[in-house]
Amino acid sequence: MTARRPTASAGPGADGALAFVTVTVGDLRLALPLADVRAVIRLPDLVRIPLGPPSLDGLAQWHGEAVPVLDLSLALGRQGGGRQRGAGRGTRETRVVLVGHRGQPVGLRVDAMAGILRTAPGRIDPVTEEDGGLDPAMLDGVLRDGPATILKLDALIDRQFGDMVEDADRPALRPSAGPADVGTSASGPASGRDGARDAPALLVFGVAGQEFALPVDRVREVLPAPHEVARMARAKAHLLGVMAVRDRLLPLVDLRALFGLAADGNAPGEAAGRRVVVVRAGDGRAPVGVLVDEVREILRLDRALIDPVPPLLAREPEFEDLDGIARVDGGRRLVSVLSAERLFRHGAALGAEGNGAGNGEGIAMEPARAGDGVAGAERFVVFRLAGAEYGLPVAVVREVLRRPDHVTPLPNAPDFVTGVLTLRGEVLPLIDQRRLLHLPALDAGARVGRSAGAERGRVVAVGREGADAARVGLLVDGLSGLLTVAAERIGPAPAVSAAQRRLIRRVATLETAGGAARLILLMDADGLLDMDRLADLHGPALPVSPG
C-alpha cells in the first residue's frame, strides 16, 4: 500500500516541503494543513446554537463573524476522552484552530497547539485501520517526523454537518418580515379579536419591587448595565452619569433616586439582570438611558386601561415624569407609564452639568440612527433560552407575557406543544422552545435563587397578519428586552443542520459595553408559525449535554 498524499491545500513550499500545524487532542497528535488554517486562538466565549451535531461546542465571534466551534475530540468519536459538548473553559493550553471550509470559517477545539512542522512528501506514511483507532476516511496519512496523523478536514467537517450537504437543493423559507415588510409595528394594531386595533405596546420593567413601563416605540434598545459609570460633578442624585455605548456617551438616569425608592447600595452593574433601557426622545434628539432592575414583559393594553395621573398626585413634582397609570390583570397590578420627553430633559440636564452648554450635545449619545426609520437597521425582541440569547423582529412579536400557572393540554399534539393559552379570546398553541430546539430541560437546580416569576419564564406571542394569519406562543426562560441592530452587524448564521437553517437564519454579532462579544441568534418567524413544518423538522432528539 503506497503512502496517501496530503491534499493540495497543504501548500508545498519552494523546496517541495509540506507545512502543517500540529495539535494534541487527548492522547492523539494531529496535523492540520497550514494552508487551511486561518488562525489559532485561545478558547473564546461560546454561545450554544441548537439543533447542531453533538460535537458542536457553540458559536464564537471572530472579527465580527459568528463561527461554529467543534470539539475535535468528539468529532473524532473519542467520547471516552472525558469531555462533553460545551464543557467548561478548558485549560490554559486549550486552543481553537480556525480553518476554512467551503467558504465558511470553522473552529476546531483542541487541547493544545504543539507547533508547526514541515516535511517532505516522501516522509508521509499510509493510514492503517489501527492508527489511533480513527476512521481512515477522515485521515490523509501519518507524518513520520511527528509522529502525527494528518486530518482530512473537509471529510471531518462534512461528516459533522452532513445533512446540510444533502439539504442544499431544498427550497429555503422566505426570510422573516422586517420593519419594511410588515404593515403593523409592535406599537401598532393589536391582533386580538376584541377589536382593540390601537392598543399600544408597553415595555414593562421592575425597579425596587415596583413596575414601570415605556411605549415600545419610544425604546431604542435594552442593554446590560455597565459595571462602571462616569459621574458628573454637581449633578442631581438621580442623574447617575454617563456610560459608553459604541464609542459614544449615553446619559444615565436612576429611577430609584428619581422616585425616592429604596436604594440597594450596589453599583449599576452589580445586581444580576440589571438593564439600561435606552429611550428615544424623538425629533433627532439624543437618547437617554434609564437604569432598571429587570425587564419583565411586553404588554398590549387598550388605551382605556391607561388612566391619567390623579389630579391630586399630578401636582407633586415626582409625578411629572409619568404619562399615566396602567391597570393590568383586571386592576390587580398598577404599572406607572413613564414620559419619554421628561426622561430626555433629565438627560439634557446631565449634559449641561457636564459641559456647561445647557443642551447636552457635548456629552449625549449620537442621535438614534439605528431603528429610527433609517434604512437597513432592524429592531428585535431579545429573549433568553438555555444560557443563550435569541431575537425575533419587533414587528412580529405581539406581546411578551408571564408564563401562566396552568396550561390546557392539547391531545395528539407534537411533544414540543405543551398546550394552549387563551389571549383576548384567541387560542394560542404554546411551543416549548427547549423541546423544539432539543435543548436540555430546565431542572429544579437551575431555578435556585430565582424569583417566582422568573421560574415560570415568559411567553412570547408571535403573530402574522393578513389572509394567512397565524399565532403561536413561545415558552422561553426570560426576556432581555429590545435591541436595535445596524445592518452591518447582521449576517447569515453558520449552517450546522437543515433544521437549524430553517429556524435560525441570521445572527447579530455585537459587543457589550465592556467590549465582550455578544451573539444573538435571530429566529425565522415564518418557520415558527408553520406547525406542520415544525413537526417535520423536530424529528428525534439529538444528544445534548446537561445545561
Coordinates of C-alpha atoms in Angstrom, one line a residue:
M1 CA 0.0 0.0 0.0
T2 CA 1.5 3.3 -1.1
A3 CA 1.6 6.5 1.1
R4 CA -1.5 8.6 0.7
R5 CA -0.6 12.1 -0.4
P6 CA -1.9 15.0 1.6
T7 CA -4.4 17.4 -0.1
A8 CA -3.2 20.2 -2.3
S9 CA -4.2 22.6 0.5
A10 CA -1.3 21.5 2.5
G11 CA 0.7 24.0 0.4
P12 CA 4.1 22.7 -0.7
G13 CA 6.8 25.4 -0.4
A14 CA 9.5 26.2 -2.9
D15 CA 11.6 23.3 -1.6
G16 CA 8.6 20.9 -2.0
A17 CA 8.1 20.6 1.7
L18 CA 4.5 20.4 3.1
A19 CA 3.6 22.6 6.2
F20 CA 1.3 21.5 9.0
V21 CA 0.0 22.9 12.3
T22 CA 0.3 20.1 14.9
V23 CA -2.1 19.9 17.8
T24 CA -2.9 17.5 20.6
V25 CA -6.3 16.0 21.4
G26 CA -6.2 13.6 24.4
D27 CA -3.5 11.1 23.6
L28 CA -3.6 11.9 19.9
R29 CA -1.1 14.1 18.0
L30 CA -2.8 15.5 14.9
A31 CA -1.6 17.6 11.9
L32 CA -3.7 20.2 10.0
P33 CA -2.6 21.5 6.6
L34 CA -1.2 25.0 7.3
A35 CA -2.7 26.5 4.2
D36 CA -6.2 25.7 5.6
V37 CA -5.5 27.3 9.0
R38 CA -6.6 30.9 9.3
A39 CA -5.7 31.5 12.9
V40 CA -5.1 29.7 16.3
I41 CA -6.7 31.5 19.2
R42 CA -7.4 31.0 22.9
L43 CA -10.8 29.5 23.7
P44 CA -13.3 32.3 23.3
D45 CA -16.7 32.8 24.9
L46 CA -19.1 30.4 23.2
V47 CA -22.8 30.7 22.6
R48 CA -24.7 27.4 22.2
I49 CA -26.6 27.1 18.9
P50 CA -29.4 24.5 19.0
L51 CA -30.1 21.7 16.5
G52 CA -26.4 21.1 15.8
P53 CA -24.3 17.9 15.9
P54 CA -23.2 16.6 19.3
S55 CA -19.6 17.7 18.6
L56 CA -20.7 21.4 18.2
D57 CA -19.5 23.4 21.2
G58 CA -21.2 26.6 20.1
L59 CA -20.7 29.8 18.2
A60 CA -17.7 32.2 18.8
Q61 CA -17.3 35.7 17.5
W62 CA -14.2 36.3 15.4
H63 CA -13.6 39.5 13.5
G64 CA -17.3 40.3 13.6
E65 CA -18.3 36.9 12.2
A66 CA -20.2 34.1 14.0
V67 CA -18.1 30.9 13.7
P68 CA -19.2 27.4 14.7
V69 CA -16.7 25.7 17.0
L70 CA -16.4 21.9 17.0
D71 CA -14.9 19.8 19.8
L72 CA -12.3 17.9 17.8
S73 CA -12.3 15.1 20.4
L74 CA -16.0 14.4 19.9
A75 CA -15.8 14.9 16.2
L76 CA -13.3 12.1 16.0
G77 CA -15.6 9.9 18.1
R78 CA -13.4 10.0 21.2
Q79 CA -16.2 10.2 23.7
G80 CA -14.0 8.5 26.2
G81 CA -11.8 11.5 26.4
G82 CA -13.7 12.9 29.4
R83 CA -15.2 16.0 27.7
Q84 CA -18.8 16.7 26.9
R85 CA -20.1 19.2 24.5
G86 CA -19.6 22.7 25.8
A87 CA -17.6 21.5 28.7
G88 CA -16.1 24.4 30.7
R89 CA -13.4 26.8 29.8
G90 CA -10.7 24.2 29.2
T91 CA -7.2 24.8 30.4
R92 CA -4.6 27.4 29.7
E93 CA -3.3 25.4 26.8
T94 CA -6.8 24.9 25.2
R95 CA -6.9 26.4 21.7
V96 CA -9.3 26.9 18.8
V97 CA -7.9 26.3 15.4
L98 CA -9.9 28.3 12.8
V99 CA -9.9 26.7 9.4
G100 CA -11.7 27.5 6.1
H101 CA -14.4 25.1 5.0
R102 CA -16.5 25.7 1.8
G103 CA -16.2 29.5 2.2
Q104 CA -17.2 29.4 5.9
P105 CA -14.7 29.6 8.9
V106 CA -15.0 26.7 11.3
G107 CA -13.2 26.4 14.7
L108 CA -11.7 23.2 16.0
R109 CA -11.3 23.0 19.8
V110 CA -8.1 21.1 20.7
D111 CA -6.2 20.5 24.0
A112 CA -3.1 22.3 22.9
M113 CA -1.1 23.5 19.9
A114 CA 2.1 21.6 19.6
G115 CA 3.8 23.6 16.8
I116 CA 4.4 23.9 13.1
L117 CA 6.0 21.1 11.2
R118 CA 7.4 20.9 7.7
T119 CA 8.1 17.6 6.0
A120 CA 8.9 16.1 2.6
P121 CA 6.0 14.3 0.8
G122 CA 8.1 11.1 0.9
R123 CA 8.1 11.1 4.7
I124 CA 4.3 10.6 4.9
D125 CA 3.2 7.0 5.6
P126 CA -0.1 5.5 4.7
V127 CA -3.0 5.2 7.1
T128 CA -3.9 1.8 8.5
E129 CA -7.1 0.7 10.4
E130 CA -5.2 0.7 13.6
D131 CA -3.9 4.3 13.5
G132 CA -5.2 5.7 16.8
G133 CA -8.5 3.9 16.4
L134 CA -9.7 6.6 14.0
D135 CA -11.7 6.3 10.9
P136 CA -9.3 6.2 7.9
A137 CA -11.8 8.1 5.8
M138 CA -11.0 11.2 7.9
L139 CA -7.3 10.8 7.7
D140 CA -4.7 11.7 5.0
G141 CA -1.6 10.0 6.2
V142 CA 0.9 9.8 9.1
L143 CA 3.8 12.2 9.4
R144 CA 6.9 10.2 10.1
D145 CA 8.6 13.2 11.6
G146 CA 5.8 13.9 14.1
P147 CA 4.7 11.4 14.5
A148 CA 1.3 13.0 13.8
T149 CA -1.8 11.9 11.9
I150 CA -2.9 14.2 9.1
L151 CA -6.6 15.1 9.3
K152 CA -8.7 15.4 6.1
L153 CA -10.5 18.5 7.2
D154 CA -13.3 18.6 4.6
A155 CA -14.2 15.0 5.2
L156 CA -14.2 15.5 9.0
I157 CA -16.3 18.7 8.9
D158 CA -18.7 17.4 6.3
R159 CA -19.4 14.4 8.4
Q160 CA -20.5 16.7 11.3
F161 CA -22.7 18.8 9.1
G162 CA -23.6 16.0 6.6
D163 CA -27.4 16.8 6.4
M164 CA -26.6 20.3 5.2
V165 CA -24.9 18.8 2.1
E166 CA -28.0 16.7 1.5
D167 CA -30.3 19.6 2.1
A168 CA -28.5 22.1 -0.2
D169 CA -31.0 21.9 -3.0
R170 CA -34.2 22.1 -0.9
P171 CA -36.1 25.4 -1.1
A172 CA -35.4 27.8 1.8
L173 CA -38.1 29.5 3.8
R174 CA -38.6 33.1 3.0
P175 CA -37.0 35.5 5.5
S176 CA -38.8 36.8 8.5
A177 CA -40.6 40.0 7.8
G178 CA -38.6 43.1 8.9
P179 CA -39.9 46.6 9.6
A180 CA -40.3 47.4 5.9
D181 CA -42.3 44.2 5.2
V182 CA -45.0 44.3 7.8
G183 CA -47.8 46.9 7.8
T184 CA -48.1 47.0 11.6
S185 CA -45.3 47.6 14.1
A186 CA -45.1 46.3 17.6
S187 CA -46.8 49.5 18.7
G188 CA -49.4 49.3 16.0
P189 CA -52.7 47.4 15.7
A190 CA -53.3 44.6 18.2
S191 CA -54.1 41.2 17.0
G192 CA -56.8 40.1 19.4
R193 CA -60.4 39.5 18.3
D194 CA -61.7 42.1 20.7
G195 CA -61.2 44.8 18.1
A196 CA -58.7 46.9 20.1
R197 CA -56.8 47.9 16.9
D198 CA -54.9 50.8 18.5
A199 CA -53.7 49.0 21.7
P200 CA -50.2 50.4 22.4
A201 CA -47.4 48.0 23.3
L202 CA -45.6 48.8 26.6
L203 CA -42.2 47.5 27.8
V204 CA -42.7 46.7 31.5
F205 CA -39.7 46.7 33.8
G206 CA -39.2 46.5 37.6
V207 CA -37.4 48.9 39.9
A208 CA -37.3 48.3 43.7
G209 CA -40.2 46.0 43.5
Q210 CA -42.5 48.4 41.6
E211 CA -43.5 48.2 37.9
F212 CA -42.9 50.9 35.3
A213 CA -43.4 51.0 31.6
L214 CA -42.5 52.9 28.4
P215 CA -44.1 52.6 25.0
V216 CA -42.2 50.2 22.8
D217 CA -42.0 52.7 20.0
R218 CA -40.0 55.0 22.3
V219 CA -37.5 52.4 23.3
R220 CA -34.5 52.1 21.1
E221 CA -32.9 49.1 22.8
V222 CA -32.2 47.4 26.2
L223 CA -28.5 46.9 27.2
P224 CA -26.8 45.2 30.1
A225 CA -25.9 47.7 32.8
P226 CA -22.3 48.8 32.9
H227 CA -20.1 47.9 35.8
E228 CA -18.8 51.5 35.9
V229 CA -20.5 54.9 35.3
A230 CA -18.6 58.2 34.9
R231 CA -20.3 60.5 37.3
M232 CA -20.7 64.2 36.7
A233 CA -19.9 66.9 39.2
R234 CA -22.8 68.8 40.8
A235 CA -25.4 66.5 39.1
K236 CA -28.6 65.7 41.0
A237 CA -28.8 62.3 42.8
H238 CA -31.0 60.7 40.1
L239 CA -28.6 61.6 37.4
L240 CA -26.0 58.8 37.6
G241 CA -23.6 60.0 35.0
V242 CA -22.8 58.6 31.6
M243 CA -21.9 55.2 30.1
A244 CA -20.1 54.4 26.9
V245 CA -22.1 52.9 24.1
R246 CA -20.4 52.2 20.8
D247 CA -17.7 54.8 21.4
R248 CA -20.3 57.5 22.4
L249 CA -21.7 58.6 25.7
L250 CA -25.2 57.9 27.0
P251 CA -26.7 60.0 29.9
L252 CA -28.0 57.6 32.6
V253 CA -31.0 58.2 34.9
D254 CA -31.6 56.2 38.0
L255 CA -35.3 55.6 38.6
R256 CA -34.7 54.6 42.2
A257 CA -33.4 58.0 43.1
L258 CA -35.8 59.8 40.8
F259 CA -38.9 58.4 42.5
G260 CA -37.4 58.1 46.0
L261 CA -37.4 54.3 46.0
A262 CA -35.2 52.2 48.3
A263 CA -31.6 52.2 47.2
D264 CA -29.8 48.9 47.1
G265 CA -26.3 50.2 47.6
N266 CA -24.9 48.4 44.5
A267 CA -23.0 49.8 41.6
P268 CA -25.1 49.9 38.4
G269 CA -23.8 46.6 37.0
E270 CA -23.5 44.7 40.3
A271 CA -27.1 43.4 40.6
A272 CA -27.8 40.4 38.4
G273 CA -30.1 41.1 35.5
R274 CA -29.9 44.9 35.8
R275 CA -30.5 46.6 32.5
V276 CA -30.4 50.0 30.8
V277 CA -33.4 51.0 28.8
V278 CA -32.4 53.4 26.0
V279 CA -35.2 55.9 25.4
R280 CA -35.7 57.7 22.1
A281 CA -36.7 61.3 22.7
G282 CA -37.6 61.9 19.0
D283 CA -37.0 65.0 16.8
G284 CA -33.4 63.9 16.3
R285 CA -32.5 64.4 20.0
A286 CA -30.0 62.2 21.6
P287 CA -31.3 59.1 23.6
V288 CA -31.2 58.7 27.4
G289 CA -30.6 55.6 29.4
V290 CA -32.8 54.5 32.3
L291 CA -31.3 52.1 34.8
V292 CA -33.8 49.4 35.8
D293 CA -33.6 46.2 37.9
E294 CA -35.1 43.8 35.4
V295 CA -37.1 43.8 32.1
R296 CA -40.3 41.8 32.7
E297 CA -42.7 41.7 29.7
I298 CA -44.2 43.5 26.7
L299 CA -47.9 44.1 27.1
R300 CA -50.6 45.4 24.8
L301 CA -53.3 47.3 26.6
D302 CA -56.5 49.0 25.5
R303 CA -56.0 52.8 25.9
A304 CA -59.0 52.8 28.2
L305 CA -56.9 50.8 30.7
I306 CA -54.3 53.6 30.9
D307 CA -55.6 56.3 33.2
P308 CA -54.1 59.8 33.7
V309 CA -52.3 60.5 36.9
P310 CA -54.9 61.6 39.5
P311 CA -55.0 65.4 39.8
L312 CA -54.1 65.4 43.5
L313 CA -50.9 63.5 42.7
A314 CA -50.2 65.3 39.4
R315 CA -49.4 68.5 41.4
E316 CA -46.4 66.8 43.0
P317 CA -43.0 67.1 41.2
E318 CA -42.2 63.4 41.3
F319 CA -45.3 62.6 39.3
E320 CA -44.4 64.9 36.4
D321 CA -42.4 62.1 34.9
L322 CA -45.5 59.9 34.4
D323 CA -47.8 59.8 31.4
G324 CA -50.4 57.7 33.2
I325 CA -51.0 54.6 35.2
A326 CA -52.0 51.3 33.5
R327 CA -54.4 48.8 35.1
V328 CA -53.1 45.3 34.4
D329 CA -54.7 41.9 35.2
G330 CA -58.1 43.5 36.0
G331 CA -56.5 46.2 38.1
R332 CA -54.6 43.8 40.4
R333 CA -51.4 45.3 39.1
L334 CA -50.8 49.0 38.6
V335 CA -48.0 50.0 36.2
S336 CA -46.6 53.5 36.0
V337 CA -46.2 54.7 32.4
L338 CA -43.2 57.0 32.1
S339 CA -42.9 60.0 29.9
A340 CA -40.1 59.8 27.4
E341 CA -40.0 63.5 27.0
R342 CA -39.4 64.1 30.7
L343 CA -36.7 61.5 30.8
F344 CA -35.0 63.3 27.9
R345 CA -35.0 66.5 29.9
H346 CA -33.2 64.7 32.7
G347 CA -30.6 63.5 30.3
A348 CA -30.2 67.0 28.9
A349 CA -29.7 68.4 32.4
L350 CA -27.0 65.9 33.0
G351 CA -25.3 67.0 29.8
A352 CA -25.5 70.6 31.0
E353 CA -23.9 69.7 34.3
G354 CA -21.1 68.0 32.4
N355 CA -20.2 70.6 29.8
G356 CA -21.9 73.9 30.8
A357 CA -23.6 74.1 27.4
G358 CA -27.1 73.5 28.7
N359 CA -28.2 71.3 25.8
G360 CA -26.3 68.1 26.5
E361 CA -24.9 67.9 22.9
G362 CA -21.3 67.6 24.2
I363 CA -22.0 64.6 26.3
A364 CA -25.1 62.8 24.9
M365 CA -25.0 59.8 22.7
E366 CA -25.4 60.3 19.0
P367 CA -28.9 60.6 17.7
A368 CA -30.5 57.2 17.4
R369 CA -29.9 56.3 13.8
A370 CA -30.5 52.5 14.0
G371 CA -34.1 51.5 14.1
D372 CA -35.4 55.1 14.0
G373 CA -36.6 54.9 10.4
V374 CA -33.2 54.6 8.8
A375 CA -33.0 52.0 6.1
G376 CA -31.2 48.8 6.9
A377 CA -31.4 48.9 10.7
E378 CA -33.7 46.4 12.5
R379 CA -35.3 46.1 15.9
F380 CA -35.6 42.8 17.8
V381 CA -37.3 41.5 20.9
V382 CA -34.5 39.5 22.6
F383 CA -35.2 36.6 25.0
R384 CA -33.1 34.1 26.9
L385 CA -33.1 30.4 26.4
A386 CA -30.7 27.8 27.9
G387 CA -27.9 30.4 28.5
A388 CA -28.1 32.0 25.0
E389 CA -29.9 35.0 23.6
Y390 CA -32.4 34.8 20.7
G391 CA -34.2 37.5 18.8
L392 CA -37.4 38.0 16.8
P393 CA -38.3 41.1 14.8
V394 CA -40.3 43.5 16.8
A395 CA -42.9 43.6 14.0
V396 CA -44.0 40.0 14.5
V397 CA -44.0 40.0 18.4
R398 CA -47.5 40.7 19.7
E399 CA -46.7 40.5 23.4
V400 CA -44.4 39.0 26.0
L401 CA -46.3 37.7 29.0
R402 CA -45.6 35.9 32.2
R403 CA -45.9 32.2 31.8
P404 CA -49.3 31.1 33.2
D405 CA -49.6 28.7 36.1
H406 CA -51.9 26.4 34.2
V407 CA -52.0 25.4 30.5
T408 CA -54.7 23.5 28.8
P409 CA -53.3 20.3 27.3
L410 CA -53.8 19.7 23.6
P411 CA -54.4 16.0 22.8
N412 CA -52.4 14.3 20.0
A413 CA -50.2 17.4 19.6
P414 CA -46.4 17.2 18.9
D415 CA -44.4 16.8 22.1
F416 CA -43.0 20.3 21.7
V417 CA -46.5 21.7 22.1
T418 CA -47.3 21.9 25.8
G419 CA -50.9 23.0 25.4
V420 CA -52.9 26.1 24.5
L421 CA -53.4 29.5 26.1
T422 CA -56.3 31.9 25.6
L423 CA -55.2 35.5 24.9
R424 CA -58.1 38.0 24.4
G425 CA -60.4 35.4 23.1
E426 CA -57.8 33.9 20.8
V427 CA -56.3 30.4 21.3
L428 CA -52.5 30.2 21.1
P429 CA -50.7 26.9 20.8
L430 CA -47.7 27.0 23.3
I431 CA -44.4 25.8 21.9
D432 CA -41.8 24.7 24.4
Q433 CA -38.6 26.2 22.8
R434 CA -36.3 23.9 24.8
R435 CA -38.1 20.8 23.4
L436 CA -38.3 22.2 19.9
L437 CA -34.7 23.1 19.8
H438 CA -33.5 19.9 21.6
L439 CA -32.1 21.9 24.5
P440 CA -31.8 20.4 28.0
A441 CA -34.8 20.8 30.2
L442 CA -34.6 23.4 33.0
D443 CA -34.2 21.4 36.2
A444 CA -35.0 22.4 39.7
G445 CA -31.4 23.1 40.5
A446 CA -31.2 25.8 37.8
R447 CA -34.0 27.7 39.4
V448 CA -32.3 28.2 42.7
G449 CA -32.2 31.9 43.7
R450 CA -34.8 33.0 41.1
S451 CA -37.9 34.8 41.7
A452 CA -41.3 33.1 41.3
G453 CA -42.0 35.0 38.1
A454 CA -38.6 34.2 36.7
E455 CA -39.0 30.4 37.4
R456 CA -42.1 30.3 35.3
G457 CA -40.3 32.0 32.4
R458 CA -42.1 34.0 29.7
V459 CA -44.5 33.5 26.8
V460 CA -43.5 35.4 23.6
A461 CA -46.7 35.7 21.5
V462 CA -45.8 35.8 17.8
G463 CA -48.3 36.7 15.1
R464 CA -48.6 37.2 11.4
E465 CA -51.3 39.4 9.8
G466 CA -53.2 39.0 6.6
A467 CA -55.0 36.1 4.9
D468 CA -52.5 33.6 6.2
A469 CA -52.7 35.0 9.8
A470 CA -51.3 32.7 12.4
R471 CA -50.4 32.9 16.1
V472 CA -48.2 30.9 18.5
G473 CA -46.8 31.4 22.0
L474 CA -43.2 30.5 22.6
L475 CA -42.1 29.4 26.1
V476 CA -38.7 31.0 26.9
D477 CA -36.6 31.4 30.0
G478 CA -36.8 35.2 30.3
L479 CA -36.9 38.5 28.4
S480 CA -33.7 40.5 27.8
G481 CA -35.5 43.4 26.2
L482 CA -35.5 45.3 22.9
L483 CA -32.4 45.8 20.7
T484 CA -31.7 47.9 17.6
V485 CA -29.1 46.3 15.3
A486 CA -27.4 48.1 12.4
A487 CA -27.4 46.2 9.1
E488 CA -23.7 45.7 9.1
R489 CA -24.0 43.8 12.4
I490 CA -26.4 41.2 11.0
G491 CA -25.1 38.2 8.9
P492 CA -26.2 34.7 8.0
A493 CA -26.0 32.1 10.8
P494 CA -23.5 29.3 10.2
A495 CA -25.3 26.3 8.7
V496 CA -24.9 23.4 11.2
S497 CA -28.0 21.4 10.3
A498 CA -31.1 21.6 8.0
A499 CA -33.4 22.2 10.9
Q500 CA -31.3 24.9 12.3
R501 CA -31.0 26.7 9.0
R502 CA -34.8 26.8 8.7
L503 CA -35.4 28.2 12.2
I504 CA -32.3 30.3 12.8
R505 CA -31.3 32.1 9.6
R506 CA -29.3 35.0 10.8
V507 CA -27.1 36.1 13.7
A508 CA -26.3 39.5 15.2
T509 CA -22.7 39.9 16.3
L510 CA -22.3 42.7 18.9
E511 CA -20.1 43.9 21.7
T512 CA -21.1 44.7 25.2
A513 CA -20.2 48.0 26.9
G514 CA -17.2 46.2 28.4
G515 CA -16.0 45.0 25.0
A516 CA -17.0 41.4 25.4
A517 CA -18.6 39.5 22.4
R518 CA -22.3 39.2 22.3
L519 CA -24.0 36.9 19.8
I520 CA -27.8 36.9 19.3
L521 CA -29.4 34.1 17.3
L522 CA -32.2 35.6 15.1
M523 CA -35.1 33.2 14.6
D524 CA -37.3 33.0 11.5
A525 CA -40.9 33.9 12.4
D526 CA -42.4 32.2 9.4
G527 CA -40.7 28.9 10.3
L528 CA -42.1 29.1 13.9
L529 CA -45.6 29.8 12.6
D530 CA -45.7 26.7 10.3
M531 CA -46.8 24.0 12.7
D532 CA -46.6 21.2 10.1
R533 CA -43.1 22.1 9.1
L534 CA -42.1 22.3 12.7
A535 CA -43.3 18.8 13.3
D536 CA -41.3 17.6 10.3
L537 CA -38.1 19.4 11.4
H538 CA -38.4 18.4 15.1
G539 CA -37.6 14.7 14.5
P540 CA -35.8 12.6 17.1
A541 CA -33.9 14.4 19.8
L542 CA -30.2 15.0 19.4
P543 CA -27.9 14.0 22.2
V544 CA -27.1 17.0 24.4
S545 CA -25.1 17.7 27.4
P546 CA -26.7 18.8 30.7
G547 CA -27.0 22.6 30.9

